[in-house]
């Protein structure tokens, strides 16, 4: 955290929460520790009015907010110690509670299709409102449970579909499953 020196003393603030770049819940615990006794502490979320935090012990204040909106946020903590010295520190975090969209589209065969071909085509599209897609995987198996998977990670914004063809298949019942996960850790399968 930021450090301020007054009368030869070193006062520092440490943000205990939020410390992750991504959160999948709208409940965020705001928690700050100061290395000297704190008189008061608060936070300002996204430039809004300062909210007074609750006292936990001689050097820690906290407050739980259950209604953090989707998207990017900036929180500025401000604390006043027993010598009336103010200190400020800030951090950014992203709230993404929504799972990515995922669906098979044409020319993917419809579930329950009976085919006399040795090739399966899979066309998958995906998108995410908030933190963008991080990874995808397509897995395929048959009635003997022989599963194989392929996938990708660290995707760019421009990537929003996967096209896969599996050839040389013997007569059997085949299953396939696709999963996408966003940067916040929300995953969805189909």
PDB file of C-alpha atoms in Angstrom:
ATOM      1  CA  UNK A   1       0.000   0.000   0.000  1.00  0.00           C
ATOM      2  CA  UNK A   2       0.927   3.652   0.012  1.00  0.00           C
ATOM      3  CA  UNK A   3       3.175   4.926   2.794  1.00  0.00           C
ATOM      4  CA  UNK A   4       3.226   8.372   4.401  1.00  0.00           C
ATOM      5  CA  UNK A   5       5.827   9.579   6.908  1.00  0.00           C
ATOM      6  CA  UNK A   6       5.010  12.067   9.691  1.00  0.00           C
ATOM      7  CA  UNK A   7       7.176  13.062  12.682  1.00  0.00           C
ATOM      8  CA  UNK A   8       9.652  10.267  11.912  1.00  0.00           C
ATOM      9  CA  UNK A   9       6.931   7.585  11.909  1.00  0.00           C
ATOM     10  CA  UNK A  10       6.025   5.341   8.996  1.00  0.00           C
ATOM     11  CA  UNK A  11       2.293   4.837   8.422  1.00  0.00           C
ATOM     12  CA  UNK A  12       1.294   2.324   5.784  1.00  0.00           C
ATOM     13  CA  UNK A  13      -1.999   0.913   4.516  1.00  0.00           C
ATOM     14  CA  UNK A  14      -2.442  -2.590   3.132  1.00  0.00           C
ATOM     15  CA  UNK A  15      -5.474  -3.572   1.074  1.00  0.00           C
ATOM     16  CA  UNK A  16      -6.593  -7.018   2.236  1.00  0.00           C
ATOM     17  CA  UNK A  17      -9.637  -7.104  -0.043  1.00  0.00           C
ATOM     18  CA  UNK A  18     -10.403  -6.740  -2.883  1.00  0.00           C
ATOM     19  CA  UNK A  19      -7.057  -8.036  -4.134  1.00  0.00           C
ATOM     20  CA  UNK A  20      -8.074 -10.231  -7.095  1.00  0.00           C
ATOM     21  CA  UNK A  21      -8.472  -8.760 -10.569  1.00  0.00           C
ATOM     22  CA  UNK A  22     -11.733 -10.699 -11.189  1.00  0.00           C
ATOM     23  CA  UNK A  23     -14.695 -11.625  -8.987  1.00  0.00           C
ATOM     24  CA  UNK A  24     -17.612 -13.896  -9.927  1.00  0.00           C
ATOM     25  CA  UNK A  25     -19.897 -12.684  -7.119  1.00  0.00           C
ATOM     26  CA  UNK A  26     -21.510  -9.285  -6.588  1.00  0.00           C
ATOM     27  CA  UNK A  27     -20.582  -9.474  -2.875  1.00  0.00           C
ATOM     28  CA  UNK A  28     -17.218  -7.810  -2.201  1.00  0.00           C
ATOM     29  CA  UNK A  29     -15.529  -7.499   1.181  1.00  0.00           C
ATOM     30  CA  UNK A  30     -13.664  -4.202   1.501  1.00  0.00           C
ATOM     31  CA  UNK A  31     -10.901  -4.637   4.083  1.00  0.00           C
ATOM     32  CA  UNK A  32      -7.930  -2.411   4.922  1.00  0.00           C
ATOM     33  CA  UNK A  33      -5.131  -2.714   7.498  1.00  0.00           C
ATOM     34  CA  UNK A  34      -3.083   0.196   8.816  1.00  0.00           C
ATOM     35  CA  UNK A  35       0.145  -0.252  10.778  1.00  0.00           C
ATOM     36  CA  UNK A  36      -0.920   2.318  13.425  1.00  0.00           C
ATOM     37  CA  UNK A  37      -4.177   2.700  15.329  1.00  0.00           C
ATOM     38  CA  UNK A  38      -6.898   3.947  13.001  1.00  0.00           C
ATOM     39  CA  UNK A  39      -9.471   6.530  14.046  1.00  0.00           C
ATOM     40  CA  UNK A  40     -11.639   6.071  10.974  1.00  0.00           C
ATOM     41  CA  UNK A  41     -11.565   4.481   7.562  1.00  0.00           C
ATOM     42  CA  UNK A  42     -13.796   4.512   4.503  1.00  0.00           C
ATOM     43  CA  UNK A  43     -13.871   3.761   0.825  1.00  0.00           C
ATOM     44  CA  UNK A  44     -15.100   5.470  -2.302  1.00  0.00           C
ATOM     45  CA  UNK A  45     -16.263   3.148  -5.086  1.00  0.00           C
ATOM     46  CA  UNK A  46     -16.034   4.484  -8.632  1.00  0.00           C
ATOM     47  CA  UNK A  47     -15.807   8.109  -7.481  1.00  0.00           C
ATOM     48  CA  UNK A  48     -18.991   7.988  -5.375  1.00  0.00           C
ATOM     49  CA  UNK A  49     -19.333   9.353  -1.848  1.00  0.00           C
ATOM     50  CA  UNK A  50     -17.096   7.894   0.840  1.00  0.00           C
ATOM     51  CA  UNK A  51     -18.676   5.014   2.795  1.00  0.00           C
ATOM     52  CA  UNK A  52     -17.625   4.625   6.433  1.00  0.00           C
ATOM     53  CA  UNK A  53     -16.196   1.189   7.203  1.00  0.00           C
ATOM     54  CA  UNK A  54     -16.712  -0.895  10.351  1.00  0.00           C
ATOM     55  CA  UNK A  55     -13.997  -1.279  12.984  1.00  0.00           C
ATOM     56  CA  UNK A  56     -12.616  -4.822  13.285  1.00  0.00           C
ATOM     57  CA  UNK A  57      -9.668  -4.412  15.658  1.00  0.00           C
ATOM     58  CA  UNK A  58      -7.046  -1.787  16.472  1.00  0.00           C
ATOM     59  CA  UNK A  59      -5.697  -1.622  12.903  1.00  0.00           C
ATOM     60  CA  UNK A  60      -8.316  -3.130  10.578  1.00  0.00           C
ATOM     61  CA  UNK A  61     -11.567  -1.815   9.099  1.00  0.00           C
ATOM     62  CA  UNK A  62     -13.968  -3.652   6.805  1.00  0.00           C
ATOM     63  CA  UNK A  63     -17.353  -3.426   5.115  1.00  0.00           C
ATOM     64  CA  UNK A  64     -19.269  -5.929   2.974  1.00  0.00           C
ATOM     65  CA  UNK A  65     -21.110  -4.669  -0.104  1.00  0.00           C
ATOM     66  CA  UNK A  66     -23.614  -7.180  -1.536  1.00  0.00           C
ATOM     67  CA  UNK A  67     -24.649  -5.166  -4.590  1.00  0.00           C
ATOM     68  CA  UNK A  68     -21.555  -4.515  -6.686  1.00  0.00           C
ATOM     69  CA  UNK A  69     -22.582  -4.088 -10.322  1.00  0.00           C
ATOM     70  CA  UNK A  70     -21.098  -5.966 -13.269  1.00  0.00           C
ATOM     71  CA  UNK A  71     -18.005  -4.385 -14.772  1.00  0.00           C
ATOM     72  CA  UNK A  72     -14.747  -2.647 -13.919  1.00  0.00           C
ATOM     73  CA  UNK A  73     -14.449  -0.819 -10.589  1.00  0.00           C
ATOM     74  CA  UNK A  74     -11.998   1.451  -8.785  1.00  0.00           C
ATOM     75  CA  UNK A  75     -11.970   1.691  -4.993  1.00  0.00           C
ATOM     76  CA  UNK A  76     -10.095   4.388  -3.062  1.00  0.00           C
ATOM     77  CA  UNK A  77      -9.529   3.737   0.648  1.00  0.00           C
ATOM     78  CA  UNK A  78      -8.984   6.670   3.020  1.00  0.00           C
ATOM     79  CA  UNK A  79      -7.947   6.255   6.637  1.00  0.00           C
ATOM     80  CA  UNK A  80      -7.269   8.677   9.465  1.00  0.00           C
ATOM     81  CA  UNK A  81      -4.936   7.518  12.253  1.00  0.00           C
ATOM     82  CA  UNK A  82      -4.810   8.626  15.870  1.00  0.00           C
ATOM     83  CA  UNK A  83      -2.407  11.488  14.926  1.00  0.00           C
ATOM     84  CA  UNK A  84      -4.977  12.845  12.414  1.00  0.00           C
ATOM     85  CA  UNK A  85      -2.767  11.801   9.502  1.00  0.00           C
ATOM     86  CA  UNK A  86      -4.786  10.822   6.419  1.00  0.00           C
ATOM     87  CA  UNK A  87      -3.590   8.182   4.006  1.00  0.00           C
ATOM     88  CA  UNK A  88      -5.073   6.976   0.722  1.00  0.00           C
ATOM     89  CA  UNK A  89      -4.594   3.918  -1.446  1.00  0.00           C
ATOM     90  CA  UNK A  90      -6.579   2.404  -4.312  1.00  0.00           C
ATOM     91  CA  UNK A  91      -7.064  -0.690  -6.430  1.00  0.00           C
ATOM     92  CA  UNK A  92      -9.092  -1.869  -9.429  1.00  0.00           C
ATOM     93  CA  UNK A  93     -11.165  -5.022  -9.808  1.00  0.00           C
ATOM     94  CA  UNK A  94     -13.721  -6.498 -12.213  1.00  0.00           C
ATOM     95  CA  UNK A  95     -17.046  -8.167 -11.325  1.00  0.00           C
ATOM     96  CA  UNK A  96     -18.378 -10.727 -13.806  1.00  0.00           C
ATOM     97  CA  UNK A  97     -21.192 -12.932 -12.476  1.00  0.00           C
ATOM     98  CA  UNK A  98     -22.540 -13.982 -15.888  1.00  0.00           C
ATOM     99  CA  UNK A  99     -21.486 -17.238 -17.536  1.00  0.00           C
ATOM    100  CA  UNK A 100     -20.398 -17.022 -21.181  1.00  0.00           C
ATOM    101  CA  UNK A 101     -22.855 -17.775 -23.982  1.00  0.00           C
ATOM    102  CA  UNK A 102     -22.106 -20.963 -25.896  1.00  0.00           C
ATOM    103  CA  UNK A 103     -23.982 -22.840 -28.612  1.00  0.00           C
ATOM    104  CA  UNK A 104     -23.511 -25.268 -31.448  1.00  0.00           C
ATOM    105  CA  UNK A 105     -24.577 -23.840 -34.800  1.00  0.00           C
ATOM    106  CA  UNK A 106     -24.909 -25.242 -38.342  1.00  0.00           C
ATOM    107  CA  UNK A 107     -23.433 -27.367 -39.774  1.00  0.00           C
ATOM    108  CA  UNK A 108     -23.180 -29.184 -36.407  1.00  0.00           C
ATOM    109  CA  UNK A 109     -25.349 -32.276 -36.466  1.00  0.00           C
ATOM    110  CA  UNK A 110     -28.504 -32.103 -34.338  1.00  0.00           C
ATOM    111  CA  UNK A 111     -28.467 -34.172 -31.141  1.00  0.00           C
ATOM    112  CA  UNK A 112     -29.962 -37.613 -31.743  1.00  0.00           C
ATOM    113  CA  UNK A 113     -29.066 -37.629 -35.459  1.00  0.00           C
ATOM    114  CA  UNK A 114     -28.469 -41.009 -37.126  1.00  0.00           C
ATOM    115  CA  UNK A 115     -25.800 -40.641 -39.784  1.00  0.00           C
ATOM    116  CA  UNK A 116     -24.155 -42.955 -42.265  1.00  0.00           C
ATOM    117  CA  UNK A 117     -20.992 -40.900 -42.480  1.00  0.00           C
ATOM    118  CA  UNK A 118     -17.624 -41.382 -40.799  1.00  0.00           C
ATOM    119  CA  UNK A 119     -17.166 -37.664 -40.124  1.00  0.00           C
ATOM    120  CA  UNK A 120     -18.576 -35.392 -37.420  1.00  0.00           C
ATOM    121  CA  UNK A 121     -18.592 -31.633 -37.874  1.00  0.00           C
ATOM    122  CA  UNK A 122     -18.821 -29.310 -34.868  1.00  0.00           C
ATOM    123  CA  UNK A 123     -19.286 -25.550 -35.170  1.00  0.00           C
ATOM    124  CA  UNK A 124     -19.284 -23.738 -31.846  1.00  0.00           C
ATOM    125  CA  UNK A 125     -19.871 -20.040 -31.186  1.00  0.00           C
ATOM    126  CA  UNK A 126     -19.293 -18.259 -27.893  1.00  0.00           C
ATOM    127  CA  UNK A 127     -19.343 -14.782 -26.374  1.00  0.00           C
ATOM    128  CA  UNK A 128     -19.015 -13.076 -23.011  1.00  0.00           C
ATOM    129  CA  UNK A 129     -20.462  -9.815 -21.674  1.00  0.00           C
ATOM    130  CA  UNK A 130     -17.726  -8.925 -19.258  1.00  0.00           C
ATOM    131  CA  UNK A 131     -14.254 -10.288 -18.782  1.00  0.00           C
ATOM    132  CA  UNK A 132     -13.878 -11.966 -22.202  1.00  0.00           C
ATOM    133  CA  UNK A 133     -13.369 -15.628 -23.046  1.00  0.00           C
ATOM    134  CA  UNK A 134     -10.206 -17.166 -21.622  1.00  0.00           C
ATOM    135  CA  UNK A 135     -10.450 -20.752 -22.893  1.00  0.00           C
ATOM    136  CA  UNK A 136     -12.547 -23.293 -24.773  1.00  0.00           C
ATOM    137  CA  UNK A 137     -12.549 -27.077 -25.056  1.00  0.00           C
ATOM    138  CA  UNK A 138     -14.428 -29.530 -27.247  1.00  0.00           C
ATOM    139  CA  UNK A 139     -14.507 -33.149 -26.117  1.00  0.00           C
ATOM    140  CA  UNK A 140     -15.868 -36.131 -28.010  1.00  0.00           C
ATOM    141  CA  UNK A 141     -16.442 -39.754 -27.064  1.00  0.00           C
ATOM    142  CA  UNK A 142     -18.235 -42.888 -28.111  1.00  0.00           C
ATOM    143  CA  UNK A 143     -20.250 -45.619 -26.397  1.00  0.00           C
ATOM    144  CA  UNK A 144     -17.062 -47.198 -25.018  1.00  0.00           C
ATOM    145  CA  UNK A 145     -16.239 -43.889 -23.271  1.00  0.00           C
ATOM    146  CA  UNK A 146     -13.163 -43.127 -25.343  1.00  0.00           C
ATOM    147  CA  UNK A 147     -12.981 -39.367 -24.951  1.00  0.00           C
ATOM    148  CA  UNK A 148     -10.642 -36.947 -26.640  1.00  0.00           C
ATOM    149  CA  UNK A 149     -10.465 -33.202 -26.149  1.00  0.00           C
ATOM    150  CA  UNK A 150      -9.040 -30.214 -27.957  1.00  0.00           C
ATOM    151  CA  UNK A 151      -9.033 -26.589 -26.938  1.00  0.00           C
ATOM    152  CA  UNK A 152      -7.425 -23.188 -26.776  1.00  0.00           C
ATOM    153  CA  UNK A 153      -6.603 -20.531 -24.194  1.00  0.00           C
ATOM    154  CA  UNK A 154      -5.554 -16.887 -23.869  1.00  0.00           C
ATOM    155  CA  UNK A 155      -7.994 -15.938 -26.599  1.00  0.00           C
ATOM    156  CA  UNK A 156      -8.286 -12.531 -28.223  1.00  0.00           C
ATOM    157  CA  UNK A 157     -11.489 -10.494 -28.437  1.00  0.00           C
ATOM    158  CA  UNK A 158     -11.772 -11.269 -32.151  1.00  0.00           C
ATOM    159  CA  UNK A 159     -12.065 -15.014 -31.556  1.00  0.00           C
ATOM    160  CA  UNK A 160     -15.679 -16.116 -31.081  1.00  0.00           C
ATOM    161  CA  UNK A 161     -16.031 -19.484 -32.806  1.00  0.00           C
ATOM    162  CA  UNK A 162     -14.426 -22.886 -33.268  1.00  0.00           C
ATOM    163  CA  UNK A 163     -14.921 -25.222 -36.214  1.00  0.00           C
ATOM    164  CA  UNK A 164     -13.880 -28.857 -35.817  1.00  0.00           C
ATOM    165  CA  UNK A 165     -14.068 -31.901 -38.069  1.00  0.00           C
ATOM    166  CA  UNK A 166     -13.359 -35.424 -36.870  1.00  0.00           C
ATOM    167  CA  UNK A 167     -13.025 -38.018 -39.667  1.00  0.00           C
ATOM    168  CA  UNK A 168     -12.455 -41.767 -39.921  1.00  0.00           C
ATOM    169  CA  UNK A 169     -15.040 -42.692 -37.306  1.00  0.00           C
ATOM    170  CA  UNK A 170     -16.348 -46.228 -37.010  1.00  0.00           C
ATOM    171  CA  UNK A 171     -20.030 -47.014 -36.594  1.00  0.00           C
ATOM    172  CA  UNK A 172     -20.955 -46.175 -33.012  1.00  0.00           C
ATOM    173  CA  UNK A 173     -22.865 -43.686 -30.883  1.00  0.00           C
ATOM    174  CA  UNK A 174     -20.840 -40.505 -30.418  1.00  0.00           C
ATOM    175  CA  UNK A 175     -21.212 -37.718 -27.872  1.00  0.00           C
ATOM    176  CA  UNK A 176     -19.624 -34.311 -27.833  1.00  0.00           C
ATOM    177  CA  UNK A 177     -19.423 -31.565 -25.277  1.00  0.00           C
ATOM    178  CA  UNK A 178     -18.020 -28.046 -25.391  1.00  0.00           C
ATOM    179  CA  UNK A 179     -17.032 -25.753 -22.537  1.00  0.00           C
ATOM    180  CA  UNK A 180     -15.949 -22.111 -22.524  1.00  0.00           C
ATOM    181  CA  UNK A 181     -14.601 -20.165 -19.546  1.00  0.00           C
ATOM    182  CA  UNK A 182     -14.144 -16.423 -19.166  1.00  0.00           C
ATOM    183  CA  UNK A 183     -11.284 -14.579 -17.465  1.00  0.00           C
ATOM    184  CA  UNK A 184     -13.257 -14.376 -14.214  1.00  0.00           C
ATOM    185  CA  UNK A 185     -13.582 -18.173 -14.044  1.00  0.00           C
ATOM    186  CA  UNK A 186     -17.247 -18.469 -15.099  1.00  0.00           C
ATOM    187  CA  UNK A 187     -17.703 -21.549 -17.283  1.00  0.00           C
ATOM    188  CA  UNK A 188     -20.572 -22.827 -19.411  1.00  0.00           C
ATOM    189  CA  UNK A 189     -20.990 -26.135 -21.243  1.00  0.00           C
ATOM    190  CA  UNK A 190     -23.252 -27.502 -23.921  1.00  0.00           C
TER     191      UNK A 190
END
